[in-house]
Amino acid sequence: MKGRHHLDPATLVSRAAGALSPETIAVVDTHLEGCSACRQQLATAEHVGGILLAQQRPSIDTERLHHRRDALRDRLGLHTMRRCNPATEVSSFRDTPNPLPRPLWPYFCKDWSMLRWRWVAPGVHLIRAPAPSGARLILLKIAPGKSMPMHGHTGSELTQVLQGAYHDVMGQFAAGDIADLGNDVEHQPIASIDRPCICVSVLDGPLRFHGWVARALQYWTGL
Amino acid sequence: MAEELTQEALLRIWQHADRFDPTRSSLSTWIFRIARNLYIDRLRREHSPGGNASVWPVHPAEGMDDPYFTAAESYVAHVDLKERIDRLPALQARLIRMSYLEAKSHRQIAEEVGMPLGTVKSLIRRAFLRLQTTVQEPA
């Protein structure tokens, strides 16, 4: 997958800094898996982090330092070198004939065939993952030619296209593209007519719908 | 929590010292990634008590033989980047440090400094682009 829409550099800084929720990281990393341009930017952002870390002056409390050093020595004596078992990882992936992107596994499932879609509107299905951080993490499937209701945002939205394509005021988004939107954007994604569009989205605030039907759906779906 | 994570990071660095490859990144970047990944792993555990930790994916640049993670950091680029960081405008430098050193989200930063969320994102974006232009080198 080679995308044309990329992560906002400010989002990459937050990813490098560890300042995103675990659910947002899942969507960002799904994009990174297929986008070498964003991985390159992430490497640069991590380089910045390394320099900032090296510039930090340690706060020294001699007594605590000695205590921590002794504790670390004890742990070094107890631990042996740990190695992951690549064979386990490979076989796990092979057992999954049609896998979802790996960063999404903890929230949904490993294989597309295991997904249980929930109807929410004509032509629109979704699966909402449990997200203890408070973010809203959803898989969304829009039938060919169908659309989401027009909506705005009270926070940011990240939407990674996994299959198919959609278009809105921001442009055309195909598989591998990510929409990194702020709270100033109002849009109505419309799926392309040739196949369903499947996306994973994370929202850090509720959507703003205009019509009463859409608001009723919002109440039902928690979006 | 910070002290525990520091200790965990030191332990991880000691255990995996043989994996450090100076042709892939500088030592400070490698240590930063380890500490950052441990912090994220801790957040994930706290947010999914009893969850199956084995399904968590590796972080980018771990287990990924990616040329972009091998050619990004020459010594010249490293020194240049340090100088650029020191020359960032004060406000941009403050926001960048709040991101990296306090792991604050854009929303948290906006609330703390009393600025609109979009302005905070814009300033961080501009700061990073200002730094980035000097670091990228032909592979």
mmCIF file of C-alpha atoms in Angstrom:
data_model
loop_
_atom_site.group_PDB
_atom_site.id
_atom_site.type_symbol
_atom_site.label_atom_id
_atom_site.label_comp_id
_atom_site.label_asym_id
_atom_site.label_seq_id
_atom_site.Cartn_x
_atom_site.Cartn_y
_atom_site.Cartn_z
ATOM 1 C CA MET A 1 0.000 0.000 0.000
ATOM 2 C CA LYS A 2 1.380 3.382 -0.949
ATOM 3 C CA GLY A 3 -0.668 6.263 0.377
ATOM 4 C CA ARG A 4 -0.991 9.818 -0.800
ATOM 5 C CA HIS A 5 -2.434 11.262 2.392
ATOM 6 C CA HIS A 6 -0.059 11.151 5.335
ATOM 7 C CA LEU A 7 0.063 11.799 9.059
ATOM 8 C CA ASP A 8 0.270 15.384 10.257
ATOM 9 C CA PRO A 9 3.878 16.006 11.398
ATOM 10 C CA ALA A 10 2.458 17.182 14.746
ATOM 11 C CA THR A 11 0.845 13.741 15.175
ATOM 12 C CA LEU A 12 4.157 12.048 14.356
ATOM 13 C CA VAL A 13 5.858 14.145 17.033
ATOM 14 C CA SER A 14 3.256 12.934 19.530
ATOM 15 C CA ARG A 15 3.757 9.324 18.377
ATOM 16 C CA ALA A 16 7.509 9.650 18.809
ATOM 17 C CA ALA A 17 7.057 11.294 22.194
ATOM 18 C CA GLY A 18 4.708 8.626 23.559
ATOM 19 C CA ALA A 19 2.003 11.279 23.960
ATOM 20 C CA LEU A 20 -0.845 9.448 22.188
ATOM 21 C CA SER A 21 -3.446 7.138 23.685
ATOM 22 C CA PRO A 22 -2.922 3.406 23.022
ATOM 23 C CA GLU A 23 -5.966 3.429 20.715
ATOM 24 C CA THR A 24 -4.575 6.327 18.678
ATOM 25 C CA ILE A 25 -1.235 4.546 18.464
ATOM 26 C CA ALA A 26 -3.053 1.536 16.963
ATOM 27 C CA VAL A 27 -4.383 3.661 14.081
ATOM 28 C CA VAL A 28 -1.118 5.579 13.603
ATOM 29 C CA ASP A 29 0.912 2.354 13.548
ATOM 30 C CA THR A 30 -1.520 0.803 11.055
ATOM 31 C CA HIS A 31 -0.655 3.673 8.727
ATOM 32 C CA LEU A 32 3.069 3.423 9.493
ATOM 33 C CA GLU A 33 3.087 -0.255 8.515
ATOM 34 C CA GLY A 34 2.379 0.708 4.913
ATOM 35 C CA CYS A 35 3.937 4.172 4.628
ATOM 36 C CA SER A 36 7.706 4.478 4.369
ATOM 37 C CA ALA A 37 7.487 8.288 4.082
ATOM 38 C CA CYS A 38 5.841 8.574 7.516
ATOM 39 C CA ARG A 39 8.239 5.999 8.985
ATOM 40 C CA GLN A 40 11.101 8.182 7.808
ATOM 41 C CA GLN A 41 9.546 11.196 9.526
ATOM 42 C CA LEU A 42 8.986 9.158 12.672
ATOM 43 C CA ALA A 43 12.674 8.208 12.703
ATOM 44 C CA THR A 44 13.548 11.896 12.554
ATOM 45 C CA ALA A 45 11.087 12.693 15.344
ATOM 46 C CA GLU A 46 12.669 9.964 17.481
ATOM 47 C CA HIS A 47 16.085 11.447 16.725
ATOM 48 C CA VAL A 48 14.817 14.755 18.138
ATOM 49 C CA GLY A 49 13.628 12.864 21.228
ATOM 50 C CA GLY A 50 17.040 11.276 21.679
ATOM 51 C CA ILE A 51 18.767 14.642 21.586
ATOM 52 C CA LEU A 52 16.297 16.203 24.032
ATOM 53 C CA LEU A 53 16.800 13.241 26.359
ATOM 54 C CA ALA A 54 20.579 13.615 26.188
ATOM 55 C CA GLN A 55 20.245 17.321 27.015
ATOM 56 C CA GLN A 56 18.412 16.604 30.268
ATOM 57 C CA ARG A 57 20.325 17.194 33.473
ATOM 58 C CA PRO A 58 19.871 14.405 35.998
ATOM 59 C CA SER A 59 18.364 15.329 39.335
ATOM 60 C CA ILE A 60 20.650 13.718 41.872
ATOM 61 C CA ASP A 61 19.522 12.489 45.253
ATOM 62 C CA THR A 62 22.539 10.492 46.376
ATOM 63 C CA GLU A 63 20.711 8.272 48.853
ATOM 64 C CA ARG A 64 17.949 7.340 46.418
ATOM 65 C CA LEU A 65 20.548 6.875 43.677
ATOM 66 C CA HIS A 66 22.432 4.314 45.764
ATOM 67 C CA HIS A 67 19.214 2.546 46.676
ATOM 68 C CA ARG A 68 18.135 2.356 43.030
ATOM 69 C CA ARG A 69 21.579 1.241 41.914
ATOM 70 C CA ASP A 70 21.582 -1.605 44.437
ATOM 71 C CA ALA A 71 18.083 -2.649 43.371
ATOM 72 C CA LEU A 72 19.164 -2.636 39.741
ATOM 73 C CA ARG A 73 22.192 -4.799 40.548
ATOM 74 C CA ASP A 74 19.923 -7.297 42.271
ATOM 75 C CA ARG A 75 17.634 -7.417 39.246
ATOM 76 C CA LEU A 76 20.554 -7.829 36.859
ATOM 77 C CA GLY A 77 21.592 -10.866 38.845
ATOM 78 C CA LEU A 78 18.128 -12.366 38.561
ATOM 79 C CA HIS A 79 17.461 -11.699 34.906
ATOM 80 C CA THR A 80 18.845 -13.655 32.030
ATOM 81 C CA MET A 81 18.872 -12.458 28.463
ATOM 82 C CA ARG A 82 15.342 -12.570 27.116
ATOM 83 C CA ARG A 83 14.718 -13.310 23.484
ATOM 84 C CA CYS A 84 11.419 -13.357 21.697
ATOM 85 C CA ASN A 85 10.593 -16.526 19.842
ATOM 86 C CA PRO A 86 10.258 -15.666 16.152
ATOM 87 C CA ALA A 87 8.802 -19.083 15.383
ATOM 88 C CA THR A 88 5.815 -18.385 17.592
ATOM 89 C CA GLU A 89 5.208 -15.032 15.942
ATOM 90 C CA VAL A 90 5.454 -16.491 12.430
ATOM 91 C CA SER A 91 3.169 -19.422 13.099
ATOM 92 C CA SER A 92 0.653 -17.089 14.744
ATOM 93 C CA PHE A 93 0.554 -14.975 11.602
ATOM 94 C CA ARG A 94 0.365 -18.052 9.331
ATOM 95 C CA ASP A 95 -2.627 -19.334 11.251
ATOM 96 C CA THR A 96 -4.452 -16.201 10.166
ATOM 97 C CA PRO A 97 -5.300 -16.473 6.464
ATOM 98 C CA ASN A 98 -6.727 -12.989 6.047
ATOM 99 C CA PRO A 99 -5.217 -10.905 8.817
ATOM 100 C CA LEU A 100 -6.166 -7.439 9.955
ATOM 101 C CA PRO A 101 -3.249 -5.036 10.353
ATOM 102 C CA ARG A 102 -1.292 -6.215 13.352
ATOM 103 C CA PRO A 103 -1.692 -3.014 15.449
ATOM 104 C CA LEU A 104 -5.481 -3.589 15.474
ATOM 105 C CA TRP A 105 -5.419 -7.135 16.831
ATOM 106 C CA PRO A 106 -5.679 -6.216 20.527
ATOM 107 C CA TYR A 107 -8.827 -4.207 19.887
ATOM 108 C CA PHE A 108 -10.731 -6.219 17.293
ATOM 109 C CA CYS A 109 -9.487 -9.631 16.215
ATOM 110 C CA LYS A 110 -6.802 -11.162 14.041
ATOM 111 C CA ASP A 111 -8.760 -12.083 10.952
ATOM 112 C CA TRP A 112 -11.272 -10.227 8.804
ATOM 113 C CA SER A 113 -13.571 -13.249 8.818
ATOM 114 C CA MET A 114 -13.948 -13.026 12.608
ATOM 115 C CA LEU A 115 -15.380 -9.495 12.607
ATOM 116 C CA ARG A 116 -18.994 -9.120 13.748
ATOM 117 C CA TRP A 117 -20.344 -6.006 12.053
ATOM 118 C CA ARG A 118 -23.223 -4.058 13.580
ATOM 119 C CA TRP A 119 -25.739 -2.267 11.377
ATOM 120 C CA VAL A 120 -26.132 1.404 12.297
ATOM 121 C CA ALA A 121 -27.664 3.023 9.199
ATOM 122 C CA PRO A 122 -28.513 2.045 5.617
ATOM 123 C CA GLY A 123 -25.231 0.945 4.069
ATOM 124 C CA VAL A 124 -23.195 1.665 7.209
ATOM 125 C CA HIS A 125 -21.861 -0.937 9.656
ATOM 126 C CA LEU A 126 -19.424 -0.477 12.496
ATOM 127 C CA ILE A 127 -17.610 -2.219 15.288
ATOM 128 C CA ARG A 128 -16.659 -0.174 18.321
ATOM 129 C CA ALA A 129 -13.711 -1.455 20.324
ATOM 130 C CA PRO A 130 -13.484 -1.087 24.077
ATOM 131 C CA ALA A 131 -11.191 1.856 24.664
ATOM 132 C CA PRO A 132 -10.460 2.423 28.344
ATOM 133 C CA SER A 133 -8.501 5.614 27.674
ATOM 134 C CA GLY A 134 -11.747 7.333 26.657
ATOM 135 C CA ALA A 135 -10.950 7.514 22.952
ATOM 136 C CA ARG A 136 -13.471 6.162 20.440
ATOM 137 C CA LEU A 137 -11.917 3.437 18.284
ATOM 138 C CA ILE A 138 -14.118 2.062 15.505
ATOM 139 C CA LEU A 139 -14.015 -0.031 12.385
ATOM 140 C CA LEU A 140 -16.402 1.402 9.845
ATOM 141 C CA LYS A 141 -17.741 -0.229 6.689
ATOM 142 C CA ILE A 142 -19.606 1.929 4.171
ATOM 143 C CA ALA A 143 -21.354 0.203 1.264
ATOM 144 C CA PRO A 144 -20.472 1.272 -2.304
ATOM 145 C CA GLY A 145 -21.819 4.742 -3.055
ATOM 146 C CA LYS A 146 -23.223 5.219 0.469
ATOM 147 C CA SER A 147 -22.129 7.944 2.870
ATOM 148 C CA MET A 148 -21.756 8.883 6.509
ATOM 149 C CA PRO A 149 -23.971 11.754 7.682
ATOM 150 C CA MET A 150 -22.395 15.212 7.509
ATOM 151 C CA HIS A 151 -20.563 15.793 10.775
ATOM 152 C CA GLY A 152 -18.035 17.945 12.576
ATOM 153 C CA HIS A 153 -15.675 17.121 15.437
ATOM 154 C CA THR A 154 -15.178 18.237 18.999
ATOM 155 C CA GLY A 155 -11.646 16.811 18.958
ATOM 156 C CA SER A 156 -9.296 15.250 16.468
ATOM 157 C CA GLU A 157 -10.089 12.354 14.133
ATOM 158 C CA LEU A 158 -7.672 9.914 12.546
ATOM 159 C CA THR A 159 -9.127 7.692 9.830
ATOM 160 C CA GLN A 160 -7.003 5.100 8.049
ATOM 161 C CA VAL A 161 -8.494 3.508 4.931
ATOM 162 C CA LEU A 162 -7.997 -0.270 4.998
ATOM 163 C CA GLN A 163 -10.000 -1.308 1.931
ATOM 164 C CA GLY A 164 -11.814 0.542 -0.831
ATOM 165 C CA ALA A 165 -11.894 4.334 -0.985
ATOM 166 C CA TYR A 166 -13.971 7.391 -0.070
ATOM 167 C CA HIS A 167 -14.061 11.051 -0.940
ATOM 168 C CA ASP A 168 -15.077 14.174 0.949
ATOM 169 C CA VAL A 169 -14.193 17.878 1.024
ATOM 170 C CA MET A 170 -10.606 16.950 1.895
ATOM 171 C CA GLY A 171 -10.135 14.868 -1.253
ATOM 172 C CA GLN A 172 -10.007 11.229 -2.334
ATOM 173 C CA PHE A 173 -8.768 8.708 0.220
ATOM 174 C CA ALA A 174 -7.801 5.200 -0.892
ATOM 175 C CA ALA A 175 -6.400 2.159 0.906
ATOM 176 C CA GLY A 176 -3.203 3.191 2.701
ATOM 177 C CA ASP A 177 -4.240 6.845 3.070
ATOM 178 C CA ILE A 178 -4.886 8.461 6.428
ATOM 179 C CA ALA A 179 -7.055 11.488 7.192
ATOM 180 C CA ASP A 180 -5.577 13.419 10.105
ATOM 181 C CA LEU A 181 -8.291 15.936 10.950
ATOM 182 C CA GLY A 182 -8.636 18.690 13.524
ATOM 183 C CA ASN A 183 -11.797 19.978 15.162
ATOM 184 C CA ASP A 184 -12.260 22.599 12.438
ATOM 185 C CA VAL A 185 -13.245 20.093 9.750
ATOM 186 C CA GLU A 186 -16.807 19.244 8.711
ATOM 187 C CA HIS A 187 -17.149 16.462 6.198
ATOM 188 C CA GLN A 188 -19.325 13.757 4.743
ATOM 189 C CA PRO A 189 -17.300 10.747 3.597
ATOM 190 C CA ILE A 190 -18.858 9.012 0.568
ATOM 191 C CA ALA A 191 -17.651 5.522 -0.385
ATOM 192 C CA SER A 192 -16.560 4.905 -3.963
ATOM 193 C CA ILE A 193 -19.070 2.997 -6.068
ATOM 194 C CA ASP A 194 -16.950 -0.048 -6.916
ATOM 195 C CA ARG A 195 -16.529 -1.687 -3.505
ATOM 196 C CA PRO A 196 -17.206 -1.157 0.215
ATOM 197 C CA CYS A 197 -14.932 1.221 2.038
ATOM 198 C CA ILE A 198 -13.529 -0.082 5.314
ATOM 199 C CA CYS A 199 -11.724 2.309 7.640
ATOM 200 C CA VAL A 200 -10.417 2.350 11.173
ATOM 201 C CA SER A 201 -10.982 5.611 13.029
ATOM 202 C CA VAL A 202 -10.048 6.989 16.389
ATOM 203 C CA LEU A 203 -11.767 10.047 17.852
ATOM 204 C CA ASP A 204 -10.693 11.889 20.981
ATOM 205 C CA GLY A 205 -14.054 13.634 21.328
ATOM 206 C CA PRO A 206 -17.641 13.061 20.202
ATOM 207 C CA LEU A 207 -18.721 13.870 16.667
ATOM 208 C CA ARG A 208 -21.127 16.767 16.001
ATOM 209 C CA PHE A 209 -24.115 15.761 13.865
ATOM 210 C CA HIS A 210 -26.664 18.232 12.561
ATOM 211 C CA GLY A 211 -29.844 16.273 11.741
ATOM 212 C CA TRP A 212 -32.007 14.694 14.459
ATOM 213 C CA VAL A 213 -31.792 11.277 12.774
ATOM 214 C CA ALA A 214 -28.013 11.401 12.830
ATOM 215 C CA ARG A 215 -28.067 12.591 16.440
ATOM 216 C CA ALA A 216 -30.311 9.682 17.357
ATOM 217 C CA LEU A 217 -27.812 7.334 15.712
ATOM 218 C CA GLN A 218 -25.059 9.057 17.652
ATOM 219 C CA TYR A 219 -26.871 8.317 20.895
ATOM 220 C CA TRP A 220 -27.136 4.676 19.874
ATOM 221 C CA THR A 221 -23.558 4.227 18.663
ATOM 222 C CA GLY A 222 -21.836 6.443 21.209
ATOM 223 C CA LEU A 223 -19.934 8.341 18.537
ATOM 224 C CA MET B 1 6.489 5.739 37.997
ATOM 225 C CA ALA B 2 9.325 7.708 36.336
ATOM 226 C CA GLU B 3 11.940 6.083 38.564
ATOM 227 C CA GLU B 4 10.524 2.617 37.954
ATOM 228 C CA LEU B 5 10.516 3.172 34.213
ATOM 229 C CA THR B 6 14.058 4.530 34.326
ATOM 230 C CA GLN B 7 15.175 1.398 36.126
ATOM 231 C CA GLU B 8 13.289 -0.780 33.682
ATOM 232 C CA ALA B 9 14.903 1.063 30.788
ATOM 233 C CA LEU B 10 18.391 0.652 32.250
ATOM 234 C CA LEU B 11 17.746 -3.038 32.704
ATOM 235 C CA ARG B 12 16.487 -3.362 29.115
ATOM 236 C CA ILE B 13 19.510 -1.437 27.790
ATOM 237 C CA TRP B 14 21.873 -3.735 29.692
ATOM 238 C CA GLN B 15 20.102 -6.879 28.517
ATOM 239 C CA HIS B 16 19.947 -5.820 24.879
ATOM 240 C CA ALA B 17 23.215 -3.934 24.583
ATOM 241 C CA ASP B 18 24.381 -6.356 21.901
ATOM 242 C CA ARG B 19 21.500 -5.238 19.702
ATOM 243 C CA PHE B 20 22.595 -1.619 19.562
ATOM 244 C CA ASP B 21 23.874 -0.863 16.087
ATOM 245 C CA PRO B 22 25.564 2.549 15.760
ATOM 246 C CA THR B 23 25.020 2.464 11.997
ATOM 247 C CA ARG B 24 21.243 2.441 12.553
ATOM 248 C CA SER B 25 20.889 5.249 15.081
ATOM 249 C CA SER B 26 22.737 7.262 17.683
ATOM 250 C CA LEU B 27 22.908 5.892 21.222
ATOM 251 C CA SER B 28 20.614 8.610 22.540
ATOM 252 C CA THR B 29 17.913 7.773 19.964
ATOM 253 C CA TRP B 30 18.169 4.061 20.798
ATOM 254 C CA ILE B 31 17.838 4.750 24.523
ATOM 255 C CA PHE B 32 14.980 7.180 23.896
ATOM 256 C CA ARG B 33 13.085 4.538 21.882
ATOM 257 C CA ILE B 34 13.543 1.931 24.606
ATOM 258 C CA ALA B 35 12.312 4.267 27.354
ATOM 259 C CA ARG B 36 9.421 5.535 25.233
ATOM 260 C CA ASN B 37 8.331 2.017 24.265
ATOM 261 C CA LEU B 38 8.390 0.898 27.899
ATOM 262 C CA TYR B 39 6.205 3.873 28.804
ATOM 263 C CA ILE B 40 3.692 3.000 26.059
ATOM 264 C CA ASP B 41 3.698 -0.668 27.062
ATOM 265 C CA ARG B 42 2.885 0.400 30.608
ATOM 266 C CA LEU B 43 -0.006 2.553 29.404
ATOM 267 C CA ARG B 44 -1.320 -0.389 27.380
ATOM 268 C CA ARG B 45 -1.178 -2.700 30.397
ATOM 269 C CA GLU B 46 -2.940 -0.145 32.577
ATOM 270 C CA HIS B 47 -5.654 0.295 29.960
ATOM 271 C CA SER B 48 -6.262 -3.395 29.421
ATOM 272 C CA PRO B 49 -6.034 -5.098 32.815
ATOM 273 C CA GLY B 50 -6.012 -8.824 32.326
ATOM 274 C CA GLY B 51 -5.594 -8.373 28.578
ATOM 275 C CA ASN B 52 -3.425 -10.642 26.533
ATOM 276 C CA ALA B 53 -0.114 -8.806 26.349
ATOM 277 C CA SER B 54 1.228 -11.183 23.707
ATOM 278 C CA VAL B 55 -1.028 -9.666 21.048
ATOM 279 C CA TRP B 56 0.466 -6.194 21.387
ATOM 280 C CA PRO B 57 2.395 -5.429 18.239
ATOM 281 C CA VAL B 58 6.022 -4.412 18.189
ATOM 282 C CA HIS B 59 6.752 -0.727 17.922
ATOM 283 C CA PRO B 60 7.876 0.747 14.602
ATOM 284 C CA ALA B 61 11.621 0.262 14.042
ATOM 285 C CA GLU B 62 11.566 -2.867 16.203
ATOM 286 C CA GLY B 63 11.715 -6.003 14.142
ATOM 287 C CA MET B 64 11.541 -3.908 11.008
ATOM 288 C CA ASP B 65 14.466 -3.905 8.615
ATOM 289 C CA ASP B 66 13.673 -0.503 7.274
ATOM 290 C CA PRO B 67 16.257 1.510 5.365
ATOM 291 C CA TYR B 68 14.787 4.708 6.749
ATOM 292 C CA PHE B 69 15.783 3.623 10.220
ATOM 293 C CA THR B 70 19.339 2.904 9.115
ATOM 294 C CA ALA B 71 20.316 5.983 7.145
ATOM 295 C CA ALA B 72 18.711 8.809 9.069
ATOM 296 C CA GLU B 73 21.430 9.741 11.514
ATOM 297 C CA SER B 74 24.869 10.683 10.283
ATOM 298 C CA TYR B 75 27.132 12.546 12.708
ATOM 299 C CA VAL B 76 26.789 15.744 10.689
ATOM 300 C CA ALA B 77 22.994 15.497 10.734
ATOM 301 C CA HIS B 78 23.110 14.801 14.489
ATOM 302 C CA VAL B 79 25.163 17.922 15.250
ATOM 303 C CA ASP B 80 23.072 19.991 12.857
ATOM 304 C CA LEU B 81 19.847 18.849 14.510
ATOM 305 C CA LYS B 82 21.158 19.706 17.975
ATOM 306 C CA GLU B 83 21.956 23.216 16.805
ATOM 307 C CA ARG B 84 18.538 23.573 15.197
ATOM 308 C CA ILE B 85 16.821 22.491 18.405
ATOM 309 C CA ASP B 86 18.771 25.112 20.333
ATOM 310 C CA ARG B 87 17.725 27.774 17.818
ATOM 311 C CA LEU B 88 13.978 27.046 17.874
ATOM 312 C CA PRO B 89 11.825 30.045 18.821
ATOM 313 C CA ALA B 90 11.101 29.973 22.550
ATOM 314 C CA LEU B 91 7.417 29.094 22.273
ATOM 315 C CA GLN B 92 7.971 26.316 19.733
ATOM 316 C CA ALA B 93 10.793 24.916 21.872
ATOM 317 C CA ARG B 94 8.542 24.953 24.927
ATOM 318 C CA LEU B 95 5.756 23.060 23.161
ATOM 319 C CA ILE B 96 8.184 20.531 21.692
ATOM 320 C CA ARG B 97 9.657 19.890 25.139
ATOM 321 C CA MET B 98 6.188 19.495 26.665
ATOM 322 C CA SER B 99 5.494 16.828 24.046
ATOM 323 C CA TYR B 100 8.737 14.922 24.426
ATOM 324 C CA LEU B 101 9.698 15.340 28.039
ATOM 325 C CA GLU B 102 6.251 15.391 29.633
ATOM 326 C CA ALA B 103 4.432 13.160 27.085
ATOM 327 C CA LYS B 104 1.552 15.635 26.967
ATOM 328 C CA SER B 105 -1.098 15.442 24.274
ATOM 329 C CA HIS B 106 -1.856 18.471 22.107
ATOM 330 C CA ARG B 107 -5.068 18.966 24.048
ATOM 331 C CA GLN B 108 -3.265 18.911 27.408
ATOM 332 C CA ILE B 109 -0.674 21.360 26.118
ATOM 333 C CA ALA B 110 -3.389 23.665 24.770
ATOM 334 C CA GLU B 111 -5.140 23.696 28.147
ATOM 335 C CA GLU B 112 -1.923 24.316 30.036
ATOM 336 C CA VAL B 113 -0.632 27.180 27.899
ATOM 337 C CA GLY B 114 -4.110 28.618 27.242
ATOM 338 C CA MET B 115 -3.963 28.436 23.466
ATOM 339 C CA PRO B 116 -6.418 26.987 20.921
ATOM 340 C CA LEU B 117 -5.775 23.337 20.051
ATOM 341 C CA GLY B 118 -5.255 24.169 16.370
ATOM 342 C CA THR B 119 -2.609 26.765 17.226
ATOM 343 C CA VAL B 120 -0.687 24.280 19.360
ATOM 344 C CA LYS B 121 -0.726 21.693 16.566
ATOM 345 C CA SER B 122 0.340 24.300 14.052
ATOM 346 C CA LEU B 123 3.278 25.481 16.191
ATOM 347 C CA ILE B 124 4.488 21.918 16.831
ATOM 348 C CA ARG B 125 4.131 21.129 13.129
ATOM 349 C CA ARG B 126 6.160 24.198 12.175
ATOM 350 C CA ALA B 127 8.821 23.418 14.754
ATOM 351 C CA PHE B 128 9.207 19.868 13.504
ATOM 352 C CA LEU B 129 9.314 20.895 9.853
ATOM 353 C CA ARG B 130 11.984 23.458 10.741
ATOM 354 C CA LEU B 131 14.062 20.705 12.360
ATOM 355 C CA GLN B 132 13.336 18.129 9.717
ATOM 356 C CA THR B 133 14.659 20.056 6.739
ATOM 357 C CA THR B 134 18.168 19.745 8.092
ATOM 358 C CA VAL B 135 18.098 16.109 9.107
ATOM 359 C CA GLN B 136 16.988 14.412 5.938
ATOM 360 C CA GLU B 137 19.865 13.326 3.813
ATOM 361 C CA PRO B 138 19.939 11.321 0.612
ATOM 362 C CA ALA B 139 19.959 7.603 1.442
#
